[in-house]
Amino acid sequence: MPIRPFAAISALAMLVASGGCDRRPDDVAVTVSVIGGTAKLADPTRGPLDPAERLTADAIAQGLVRFDANGGIEPGLAERWIVIDGGRSYIFRLEDASWPDGTRIRARDVVDSLRRTVAAQSRVTLSPFLAVIDEIVEMTPQVVEVRLKQPRPDLLKLFAQPEMAILRRPVLAGTGPLRVARSMAGELLLRPPVNADPDDDEPAEVQGEADTVRLRGERAALAVARFAARRSDLLLGGTFRDWPLLAHADVAPANVRVDPAAGLFGLAIVSREGFLSARENRAALAMAIDRATLTALFRPDWQPVETMLPARLDSSRDPTPPAWQSLDLDARRIAARNRVAIYHAANPDTPLTIRVALTRSPGVVLLWSRIASDLRDIGLLPVWVDEDADADLRIVDAVAPYDSGRWYLVTACGLCAEPVMAAITAARDAPSLPERASRIAAAELAMAQDTPYIPIAQPLRWSLVALRLEAWQGNSRAWHPLTHLRRPGR
């Protein structure tokens, strides 16, 4: 499906030309663009949050804990916590906090919000990983306990996700750490809550201007253009889809920051009809992809991978290498061509078409150019179809919310065989951590043999960062809280 990938960049050059080249002063609000969505507080129980909604939720509706600038855990509503019963019980003591109208937040508010999120099931993106929660109870007005069916040492990283923010309903409200000072068309003005001073004649919108954040969600080309024109300080949410835009924008290399993101970037096999019905044929697709050339189209140091898991994580064994890993690319392609030829000889009337579901973006054009060439090289007929159309392959591009092999298994399984799904479920229900590690290893091995997913690389996540935002740090979660952008006292 031919498209003109850079048509959207015409506005970029115009905006850059109209901007100045001076560095933005250090005492003004931090202006932040997020690629995708709208900056607003949304209810995660009604459906997946877009990137701008996730960042908004993290800023004005924190959870019990939060991610810091390094991707580690820091207090949110909970000032401290303990883990007991071998990792089956998490007890949180709440800090003194208030809703925007001044009402004190109590444990029952937290319990009600979390219960609603956990009960939303398929509408919440984290639902497959929240099933381990057995009960959420109010122990005292300031203490909440989360009881689990099985031990989970990684629960805090799930509770730090924006989808787990504590919300008051029916009119949505959060507890900070930032508050909405003003809502404008397509933009939120956020700042830390302050005690009003009746003797202060300075307008509210300029009080604490250096601590204020102007947040908007917008298209990638416009966000890049705004940064290049020195009209914003930070662009968040960059992926492989938008990376080629940087080649057409006047952005200094020092402003381009790439996260060491951990997660999945590859192709999920979502059809088992025709050629893809046999695992040997699915493996032929995996052998055909020239990963090194594909990733180099984007960045020379974007390293390809050949296993689904990036490391052992919480499995009892290292990731399973593919049977063809020792072969060089030429030998892999010869083997893949032979598989196609054998299938075609036995099924001469069956089309060799492989439908690849893709969105429209500059990065997708680069991805398609490589994948289509590789599949044609082994005798298949690749076809680009719309993202919501019936397909054989779909892109998986996701950052891991926490470091568990089970997240990788569940997320990569676009269409896994029933024994593989049973093994993944068995890992979820393991009664102990050693047994869980053993079952994750068994599920990973079964999945590697079944070949429902073709790994290519770790996710590409990037930001554009003004030099004055000295506290910004790359991290494996590719998550950058608005409260960790500047050094204390700046």
mmCIF file of C-alpha atoms in Angstrom, residues 89-312:
data_model
loop_
_atom_site.group_PDB
_atom_site.id
_atom_site.type_symbol
_atom_site.label_atom_id
_atom_site.label_comp_id
_atom_site.label_asym_id
_atom_site.label_seq_id
_atom_site.Cartn_x
_atom_site.Cartn_y
_atom_site.Cartn_z
ATOM 1 C CA SER A 89 0.393 -9.210 51.512
ATOM 2 C CA TYR A 90 1.285 -5.545 50.881
ATOM 3 C CA ILE A 91 0.368 -3.066 53.613
ATOM 4 C CA PHE A 92 0.410 0.640 52.740
ATOM 5 C CA ARG A 93 0.249 3.558 55.160
ATOM 6 C CA LEU A 94 -1.200 6.647 53.513
ATOM 7 C CA GLU A 95 0.302 10.086 53.773
ATOM 8 C CA ASP A 96 -1.810 13.079 54.761
ATOM 9 C CA ALA A 97 -3.375 14.088 51.458
ATOM 10 C CA SER A 98 -6.493 15.840 50.250
ATOM 11 C CA TRP A 99 -8.747 15.867 47.222
ATOM 12 C CA PRO A 100 -8.752 19.132 45.240
ATOM 13 C CA ASP A 101 -11.737 20.429 47.280
ATOM 14 C CA GLY A 102 -9.799 20.026 50.532
ATOM 15 C CA THR A 103 -11.484 16.810 51.714
ATOM 16 C CA ARG A 104 -9.023 14.458 53.383
ATOM 17 C CA ILE A 105 -8.410 11.234 51.516
ATOM 18 C CA ARG A 106 -9.015 8.077 53.539
ATOM 19 C CA ALA A 107 -8.230 4.406 53.116
ATOM 20 C CA ARG A 108 -11.792 3.676 52.002
ATOM 21 C CA ASP A 109 -11.314 6.068 49.054
ATOM 22 C CA VAL A 110 -8.225 4.138 47.971
ATOM 23 C CA VAL A 111 -9.960 0.781 48.422
ATOM 24 C CA ASP A 112 -12.986 1.868 46.372
ATOM 25 C CA SER A 113 -10.816 3.193 43.527
ATOM 26 C CA LEU A 114 -8.568 0.133 43.348
ATOM 27 C CA ARG A 115 -11.457 -2.324 43.568
ATOM 28 C CA ARG A 116 -13.146 -0.600 40.667
ATOM 29 C CA THR A 117 -9.992 -0.749 38.566
ATOM 30 C CA VAL A 118 -9.366 -4.428 39.310
ATOM 31 C CA ALA A 119 -13.018 -5.290 38.586
ATOM 32 C CA ALA A 120 -12.957 -3.570 35.177
ATOM 33 C CA GLN A 121 -11.200 -6.632 33.707
ATOM 34 C CA SER A 122 -10.796 -6.397 29.925
ATOM 35 C CA ARG A 123 -11.280 -2.612 29.852
ATOM 36 C CA VAL A 124 -8.039 -2.070 31.808
ATOM 37 C CA THR A 125 -4.846 -2.907 29.907
ATOM 38 C CA LEU A 126 -3.205 -4.347 33.035
ATOM 39 C CA SER A 127 -6.087 -6.725 33.790
ATOM 40 C CA PRO A 128 -4.247 -9.975 32.919
ATOM 41 C CA PHE A 129 -1.691 -9.129 35.586
ATOM 42 C CA LEU A 130 -4.126 -7.945 38.275
ATOM 43 C CA ALA A 131 -5.897 -11.287 38.564
ATOM 44 C CA VAL A 132 -3.448 -12.214 41.335
ATOM 45 C CA ILE A 133 -5.160 -9.698 43.675
ATOM 46 C CA ASP A 134 -7.456 -11.497 46.115
ATOM 47 C CA GLU A 135 -8.670 -8.676 48.365
ATOM 48 C CA ILE A 136 -8.159 -4.948 48.932
ATOM 49 C CA VAL A 137 -9.206 -3.961 52.440
ATOM 50 C CA GLU A 138 -9.269 -0.942 54.747
ATOM 51 C CA MET A 139 -7.373 -1.834 57.914
ATOM 52 C CA THR A 140 -7.594 1.643 59.500
ATOM 53 C CA PRO A 141 -8.546 5.068 58.081
ATOM 54 C CA GLN A 142 -4.888 5.461 57.031
ATOM 55 C CA VAL A 143 -3.862 1.864 56.222
ATOM 56 C CA VAL A 144 -4.718 -0.290 53.188
ATOM 57 C CA GLU A 145 -3.849 -3.952 52.690
ATOM 58 C CA VAL A 146 -3.627 -5.694 49.323
ATOM 59 C CA ARG A 147 -3.832 -9.458 49.675
ATOM 60 C CA LEU A 148 -2.653 -11.717 46.861
ATOM 61 C CA LYS A 149 -3.536 -15.242 45.807
ATOM 62 C CA GLN A 150 0.101 -16.012 45.044
ATOM 63 C CA PRO A 151 3.329 -14.196 45.969
ATOM 64 C CA ARG A 152 4.367 -11.359 43.644
ATOM 65 C CA PRO A 153 7.569 -9.465 44.414
ATOM 66 C CA ASP A 154 6.948 -7.143 41.430
ATOM 67 C CA LEU A 155 3.536 -5.812 42.483
ATOM 68 C CA LEU A 156 4.777 -2.294 43.257
ATOM 69 C CA LYS A 157 5.747 -1.698 39.626
ATOM 70 C CA LEU A 158 2.202 -2.535 38.599
ATOM 71 C CA PHE A 159 0.774 -0.162 41.210
ATOM 72 C CA ALA A 160 3.036 2.605 39.869
ATOM 73 C CA GLN A 161 1.349 2.462 36.460
ATOM 74 C CA PRO A 162 -0.944 5.433 35.632
ATOM 75 C CA GLU A 163 -3.856 3.019 35.147
ATOM 76 C CA MET A 164 -3.682 2.343 38.907
ATOM 77 C CA ALA A 165 -4.078 6.012 39.880
ATOM 78 C CA ILE A 166 -6.452 6.693 42.781
ATOM 79 C CA LEU A 167 -9.507 8.529 41.468
ATOM 80 C CA ARG A 168 -12.613 9.984 43.068
ATOM 81 C CA ARG A 169 -15.794 9.464 41.074
ATOM 82 C CA PRO A 170 -18.265 10.236 39.514
ATOM 83 C CA VAL A 171 -16.595 13.586 38.794
ATOM 84 C CA LEU A 172 -13.005 12.532 38.248
ATOM 85 C CA ALA A 173 -10.467 13.995 40.653
ATOM 86 C CA GLY A 174 -6.982 13.043 41.808
ATOM 87 C CA THR A 175 -4.606 13.922 44.626
ATOM 88 C CA GLY A 176 -1.602 15.346 42.821
ATOM 89 C CA PRO A 177 1.368 15.756 42.897
ATOM 90 C CA LEU A 178 0.244 18.433 40.400
ATOM 91 C CA ARG A 179 -3.118 20.152 40.076
ATOM 92 C CA VAL A 180 -4.892 21.643 37.076
ATOM 93 C CA ALA A 181 -4.515 25.409 37.307
ATOM 94 C CA ARG A 182 -6.193 26.029 33.985
ATOM 95 C CA SER A 183 -7.607 23.973 31.129
ATOM 96 C CA MET A 184 -7.402 25.427 27.636
ATOM 97 C CA ALA A 185 -8.133 24.048 24.205
ATOM 98 C CA GLY A 186 -5.768 21.107 23.828
ATOM 99 C CA GLU A 187 -3.603 22.118 26.796
ATOM 100 C CA LEU A 188 -3.476 21.743 30.576
ATOM 101 C CA LEU A 189 -1.680 24.145 32.868
ATOM 102 C CA LEU A 190 -0.388 22.125 35.840
ATOM 103 C CA ARG A 191 1.380 23.228 39.002
ATOM 104 C CA PRO A 192 1.987 21.969 42.548
ATOM 105 C CA PRO A 193 -0.803 22.757 45.011
ATOM 106 C CA VAL A 194 -0.061 25.888 47.055
ATOM 107 C CA ASN A 195 -1.749 27.564 49.989
ATOM 108 C CA ALA A 196 -3.549 30.636 48.719
ATOM 109 C CA ASP A 197 -2.274 33.924 50.154
ATOM 110 C CA PRO A 198 -5.095 36.517 50.274
ATOM 111 C CA ASP A 199 -2.506 39.328 50.487
ATOM 112 C CA ASP A 200 -0.759 38.276 47.291
ATOM 113 C CA ASP A 201 -1.881 40.458 44.404
ATOM 114 C CA GLU A 202 0.055 38.532 41.762
ATOM 115 C CA PRO A 203 -2.245 36.705 39.294
ATOM 116 C CA ALA A 204 -2.544 32.964 39.937
ATOM 117 C CA GLU A 205 -1.348 32.045 36.460
ATOM 118 C CA VAL A 206 2.094 33.593 37.051
ATOM 119 C CA GLN A 207 2.621 32.410 40.640
ATOM 120 C CA GLY A 208 5.297 29.705 40.675
ATOM 121 C CA GLU A 209 5.724 29.958 36.920
ATOM 122 C CA ALA A 210 9.018 28.027 36.984
ATOM 123 C CA ASP A 211 7.212 25.069 38.643
ATOM 124 C CA THR A 212 4.368 25.119 36.117
ATOM 125 C CA VAL A 213 3.956 22.559 33.335
ATOM 126 C CA ARG A 214 2.063 23.236 30.121
ATOM 127 C CA LEU A 215 1.001 19.837 28.824
ATOM 128 C CA ARG A 216 -0.534 18.963 25.463
ATOM 129 C CA GLY A 217 -1.051 15.854 23.364
ATOM 130 C CA GLU A 218 -0.517 16.238 19.631
ATOM 131 C CA ARG A 219 0.603 14.627 16.390
ATOM 132 C CA ALA A 220 4.243 13.679 16.117
ATOM 133 C CA ALA A 221 5.124 16.055 13.253
ATOM 134 C CA LEU A 222 3.655 19.048 15.076
ATOM 135 C CA ALA A 223 5.326 18.093 18.360
ATOM 136 C CA VAL A 224 8.730 17.773 16.678
ATOM 137 C CA ALA A 225 8.202 21.077 14.896
ATOM 138 C CA ARG A 226 7.248 22.826 18.113
ATOM 139 C CA PHE A 227 10.400 21.610 19.831
ATOM 140 C CA ALA A 228 12.615 22.506 16.880
ATOM 141 C CA ALA A 229 11.152 26.025 16.904
ATOM 142 C CA ARG A 230 12.043 26.405 20.632
ATOM 143 C CA ARG A 231 8.363 26.545 21.537
ATOM 144 C CA SER A 232 8.509 23.563 23.863
ATOM 145 C CA ASP A 233 11.026 22.037 26.263
ATOM 146 C CA LEU A 234 10.159 18.364 26.084
ATOM 147 C CA LEU A 235 8.663 15.864 23.654
ATOM 148 C CA LEU A 236 7.662 12.478 25.092
ATOM 149 C CA GLY A 237 6.344 9.289 23.559
ATOM 150 C CA GLY A 238 8.586 8.919 20.510
ATOM 151 C CA THR A 239 8.586 5.446 18.917
ATOM 152 C CA PHE A 240 9.911 3.818 15.752
ATOM 153 C CA ARG A 241 6.828 5.152 13.960
ATOM 154 C CA ASP A 242 7.997 8.762 14.258
ATOM 155 C CA TRP A 243 11.802 8.437 14.354
ATOM 156 C CA PRO A 244 12.313 9.395 10.673
ATOM 157 C CA LEU A 245 10.805 12.827 11.388
ATOM 158 C CA LEU A 246 14.009 13.807 13.159
ATOM 159 C CA ALA A 247 15.938 13.665 9.890
ATOM 160 C CA HIS A 248 13.777 16.538 8.643
ATOM 161 C CA ALA A 249 13.912 18.746 11.740
ATOM 162 C CA ASP A 250 16.578 21.114 13.035
ATOM 163 C CA VAL A 251 17.099 19.360 16.382
ATOM 164 C CA ALA A 252 20.571 19.164 17.911
ATOM 165 C CA PRO A 253 21.848 15.633 18.667
ATOM 166 C CA ALA A 254 22.275 16.653 22.341
ATOM 167 C CA ASN A 255 18.497 17.079 22.600
ATOM 168 C CA VAL A 256 17.689 13.593 21.295
ATOM 169 C CA ARG A 257 17.506 11.077 24.139
ATOM 170 C CA VAL A 258 16.864 7.353 23.686
ATOM 171 C CA ASP A 259 15.625 5.182 26.557
ATOM 172 C CA PRO A 260 17.140 1.756 27.274
ATOM 173 C CA ALA A 261 13.579 0.440 27.100
ATOM 174 C CA ALA A 262 12.785 -3.178 27.949
ATOM 175 C CA GLY A 263 9.871 -4.871 26.237
ATOM 176 C CA LEU A 264 8.768 -6.319 22.925
ATOM 177 C CA PHE A 265 9.224 -5.189 19.343
ATOM 178 C CA GLY A 266 8.419 -7.803 16.759
ATOM 179 C CA LEU A 267 5.714 -9.522 14.721
ATOM 180 C CA ALA A 268 2.904 -11.542 16.255
ATOM 181 C CA ILE A 269 1.570 -14.310 14.026
ATOM 182 C CA VAL A 270 -2.197 -13.914 14.314
ATOM 183 C CA SER A 271 -3.361 -16.433 11.704
ATOM 184 C CA ARG A 272 -2.715 -20.163 11.428
ATOM 185 C CA GLU A 273 -4.297 -20.676 8.055
ATOM 186 C CA GLY A 274 -2.492 -21.922 4.973
ATOM 187 C CA PHE A 275 1.271 -21.566 5.045
ATOM 188 C CA LEU A 276 1.264 -20.451 8.685
ATOM 189 C CA SER A 277 -0.497 -23.575 9.935
ATOM 190 C CA ALA A 278 2.811 -25.421 10.492
ATOM 191 C CA ARG A 279 5.334 -24.273 13.072
ATOM 192 C CA GLU A 280 8.197 -25.013 10.664
ATOM 193 C CA ASN A 281 6.690 -22.496 8.262
ATOM 194 C CA ARG A 282 6.233 -19.918 11.005
ATOM 195 C CA ALA A 283 9.896 -20.433 11.851
ATOM 196 C CA ALA A 284 10.716 -19.781 8.179
ATOM 197 C CA LEU A 285 9.310 -16.268 8.559
ATOM 198 C CA ALA A 286 11.485 -15.726 11.615
ATOM 199 C CA MET A 287 14.558 -16.889 9.700
ATOM 200 C CA ALA A 288 13.798 -14.612 6.763
ATOM 201 C CA ILE A 289 13.891 -11.301 8.659
ATOM 202 C CA ASP A 290 17.202 -9.431 8.334
ATOM 203 C CA ARG A 291 17.041 -7.866 11.781
ATOM 204 C CA ALA A 292 20.363 -6.042 11.650
ATOM 205 C CA THR A 293 19.531 -4.274 8.392
ATOM 206 C CA LEU A 294 16.027 -3.440 9.595
ATOM 207 C CA THR A 295 17.116 -1.824 12.857
ATOM 208 C CA ALA A 296 19.991 0.015 11.155
ATOM 209 C CA LEU A 297 17.433 1.790 8.967
ATOM 210 C CA PHE A 298 16.466 3.640 12.136
ATOM 211 C CA ARG A 299 19.562 3.815 14.363
ATOM 212 C CA PRO A 300 23.002 2.188 13.943
ATOM 213 C CA ASP A 301 23.014 1.197 17.614
ATOM 214 C CA TRP A 302 19.476 -0.199 17.778
ATOM 215 C CA GLN A 303 20.430 -3.769 18.568
ATOM 216 C CA PRO A 304 18.402 -6.673 17.103
ATOM 217 C CA VAL A 305 17.310 -9.637 19.223
ATOM 218 C CA GLU A 306 16.370 -13.218 18.405
ATOM 219 C CA THR A 307 14.662 -14.302 21.637
ATOM 220 C CA MET A 308 11.416 -13.094 23.149
ATOM 221 C CA LEU A 309 12.775 -12.660 26.681
ATOM 222 C CA PRO A 310 15.603 -10.118 27.009
ATOM 223 C CA ALA A 311 17.110 -12.022 29.951
ATOM 224 C CA ARG A 312 16.230 -14.728 32.457
#
